[in-house]
Protein backbone atom coordinates (compact mmCIF):
# COMPACT_ATOMS: atom_id res chain seq x y z
CA MET A 1 -56.66 37.70 74.91
CA ASN A 2 -59.03 39.49 77.23
CA PHE A 3 -59.84 37.23 80.20
CA ASN A 4 -62.05 37.90 83.22
CA CYS A 5 -62.91 36.00 86.39
CA ARG A 6 -66.13 35.88 88.37
CA PRO A 7 -67.86 33.61 90.90
CA VAL A 8 -69.35 30.43 89.47
CA GLU A 9 -73.08 30.48 88.65
CA PRO A 10 -75.45 27.49 88.31
CA ASN A 11 -75.62 27.87 84.52
CA ASP A 12 -71.82 27.46 84.31
CA LEU A 13 -71.72 23.88 85.55
CA GLU A 14 -72.65 22.19 82.28
CA HIS A 15 -69.88 24.08 80.46
CA ILE A 16 -67.27 23.17 83.09
CA CYS A 17 -68.31 19.50 82.96
CA SER A 18 -67.35 19.40 79.27
CA PHE A 19 -63.72 20.47 79.90
CA PRO A 20 -62.18 17.11 80.96
CA GLN A 21 -61.66 15.22 77.69
CA ASN A 22 -61.13 11.77 79.23
CA ALA A 23 -60.95 9.92 82.55
CA ASP A 24 -57.28 10.86 83.02
CA GLU A 25 -57.97 14.60 82.70
CA LEU A 26 -60.87 14.34 85.12
CA TYR A 27 -58.64 12.49 87.58
CA PHE A 28 -56.11 15.34 87.41
CA VAL A 29 -58.83 17.88 88.21
CA TYR A 30 -61.07 15.97 90.60
CA PRO A 31 -59.77 12.51 91.59
CA LYS A 32 -62.96 11.55 93.45
CA ALA A 33 -65.20 12.13 90.42
CA ILE A 34 -66.26 9.46 87.94
CA TYR A 35 -65.91 10.20 84.22
CA PRO A 36 -67.77 11.84 82.61
CA LEU A 37 -68.04 14.72 85.04
CA THR A 38 -71.65 15.54 85.89
CA CYS A 39 -73.21 18.72 87.23
CA GLU A 40 -74.09 16.82 90.43
CA GLN A 41 -70.48 15.79 91.03
CA LEU A 42 -69.24 19.31 90.32
CA GLN A 43 -71.88 20.87 92.58
CA SER A 44 -70.75 18.56 95.39
CA ALA A 45 -67.20 19.88 95.06
CA ILE A 46 -68.44 23.48 94.96
CA ASP A 47 -70.54 22.93 98.09
CA ASN A 48 -67.49 21.79 100.05
CA ARG A 49 -65.06 24.45 98.85
CA GLN A 50 -64.65 28.22 98.82
CA ASN A 51 -64.42 30.86 96.13
CA SER A 52 -65.40 28.68 93.17
CA THR A 53 -64.41 30.86 90.24
CA VAL A 54 -64.83 30.76 86.48
CA LEU A 55 -62.53 32.24 83.89
CA THR A 56 -64.31 33.82 80.92
CA HIS A 57 -63.37 35.04 77.47
CA ASN A 58 -65.99 36.98 75.48
CA ASN A 59 -68.54 35.96 78.14
CA SER A 60 -67.88 32.24 77.53
CA VAL A 61 -66.76 30.07 80.45
CA ILE A 62 -63.29 28.71 79.69
CA GLY A 63 -61.79 27.84 83.09
CA PHE A 64 -62.58 26.90 86.67
CA ALA A 65 -60.84 26.75 90.06
CA ASN A 66 -61.54 27.01 93.79
CA PHE A 67 -59.97 26.61 97.22
CA TYR A 68 -60.26 23.27 98.99
CA HIS A 69 -58.39 24.64 102.01
CA TRP A 70 -58.34 28.21 103.24
CA GLU A 71 -57.22 29.90 106.42
CA ASN A 72 -56.83 33.50 107.40
CA GLN A 73 -53.20 34.66 107.44
CA GLY A 74 -52.05 31.19 106.44
CA CYS A 75 -52.38 28.87 103.48
CA CYS A 76 -54.90 28.61 100.67
CA LYS A 77 -54.87 25.49 98.48
CA ILE A 78 -56.14 25.73 94.92
CA GLY A 79 -58.16 22.81 93.58
CA ASN A 80 -60.37 21.72 90.69
CA PHE A 81 -58.13 23.78 88.41
CA ILE A 82 -58.99 23.31 84.73
CA VAL A 83 -58.99 25.26 81.47
CA LYS A 84 -61.11 24.41 78.43
CA PRO A 85 -58.96 22.50 75.90
CA ASP A 86 -59.27 25.16 73.17
CA TYR A 87 -57.68 27.75 75.48
CA ARG A 88 -54.76 25.75 76.88
CA GLY A 89 -51.34 27.17 76.10
CA GLN A 90 -52.76 30.66 75.43
CA GLY A 91 -52.30 32.32 78.81
CA ALA A 92 -55.70 31.38 80.23
CA GLY A 93 -54.25 29.09 82.91
CA SER A 94 -51.75 31.74 83.99
CA PHE A 95 -54.51 34.34 84.24
CA LEU A 96 -56.73 32.08 86.34
CA LEU A 97 -53.84 31.06 88.57
CA GLU A 98 -52.84 34.69 89.17
CA HIS A 99 -56.46 35.58 89.94
CA MET A 100 -56.73 32.78 92.51
CA MET A 101 -53.45 33.84 94.15
CA THR A 102 -54.66 37.44 94.39
CA LEU A 103 -58.01 36.27 95.75
CA ALA A 104 -56.27 34.22 98.45
CA LYS A 105 -54.19 37.20 99.50
CA VAL A 106 -57.10 39.67 99.50
CA ALA A 107 -59.85 37.45 100.97
CA TYR A 108 -57.76 35.46 103.47
CA SER A 109 -54.49 37.41 103.85
CA ALA A 110 -52.82 34.18 102.77
CA THR A 111 -49.07 34.04 103.28
CA HIS A 112 -48.66 31.24 100.77
CA ILE A 113 -50.58 29.32 98.15
CA GLU A 114 -50.38 25.61 97.44
CA ILE A 115 -51.43 23.56 94.44
CA SER A 116 -50.98 19.85 93.83
CA CYS A 117 -50.39 18.12 90.51
CA PHE A 118 -49.96 14.53 89.39
CA ASN A 119 -46.60 13.70 87.84
CA THR A 120 -48.21 12.65 84.54
CA ASN A 121 -49.82 16.09 84.07
CA THR A 122 -46.71 17.61 82.52
CA GLN A 123 -48.31 20.75 81.05
CA ALA A 124 -49.80 21.74 84.41
CA LEU A 125 -46.51 21.07 86.24
CA LEU A 126 -44.70 23.33 83.80
CA LEU A 127 -47.36 26.06 84.15
CA TYR A 128 -47.11 26.02 87.95
CA ALA A 129 -43.30 26.09 87.83
CA ARG A 130 -43.36 29.05 85.40
CA ARG A 131 -45.65 30.89 87.84
CA GLY A 132 -43.15 30.41 90.68
CA PHE A 133 -44.51 27.34 92.44
CA VAL A 134 -41.85 25.05 93.92
CA PRO A 135 -42.31 21.37 94.86
CA PHE A 136 -42.09 20.68 98.61
CA HIS A 137 -43.58 17.17 98.99
CA ILE A 138 -44.30 14.11 96.86
CA GLU A 139 -47.11 11.80 97.90
CA GLN A 140 -47.71 8.34 96.48
CA ARG A 141 -51.26 7.81 95.24
CA SER A 142 -53.04 5.26 93.07
CA ASP A 143 -54.63 6.32 89.79
CA GLN A 144 -58.03 5.14 88.58
CA ASN A 145 -56.38 1.92 87.29
CA ASP A 146 -54.74 1.31 90.68
CA HIS A 147 -51.26 2.12 89.35
CA ALA A 148 -48.79 4.09 91.47
CA ILE A 149 -48.73 7.79 90.64
CA ALA A 150 -47.00 10.72 92.33
CA LEU A 151 -48.93 13.73 93.60
CA ILE A 152 -46.51 16.66 93.67
CA HIS A 153 -47.40 19.35 96.20
CA MET A 154 -46.15 22.82 95.22
CA ARG A 155 -46.04 26.09 97.14
CA LYS A 156 -45.53 29.78 96.47
CA SER A 157 -45.35 32.69 98.92
CA THR A 158 -47.75 35.57 98.30
């Protein structure tokens, strides 16, 4: 498939808000948000982050990611990472992840990239591992039902 990335635009928000299919998926992407994701919640995340990026296919928005931490010649942390359900398992996530890693290196001279993933998000964990990310820390969190869940922090050198 032919994918492209570009900076997020205001008209993209409604499309991105439709990607999480349930409260669990939204929690994986944006734990502070309340399901269903609204444009206001998403805009709040965008306002507090850098390089909010959409992934497109045939000019349709099919993915989203940004940096919630960035430092020159240091670490960039990818957040709000999501791909539209119809495009999962087709290389879209890998393309977006590679774009964000390149962006971190070019824009911030990042020496490494980090991404965090909840233990119950198996498909994302496998994607990150296939792309060379290695776990370095496990943090106990509580999910939206107040059950213990593990947040696995992963890192890759650029």
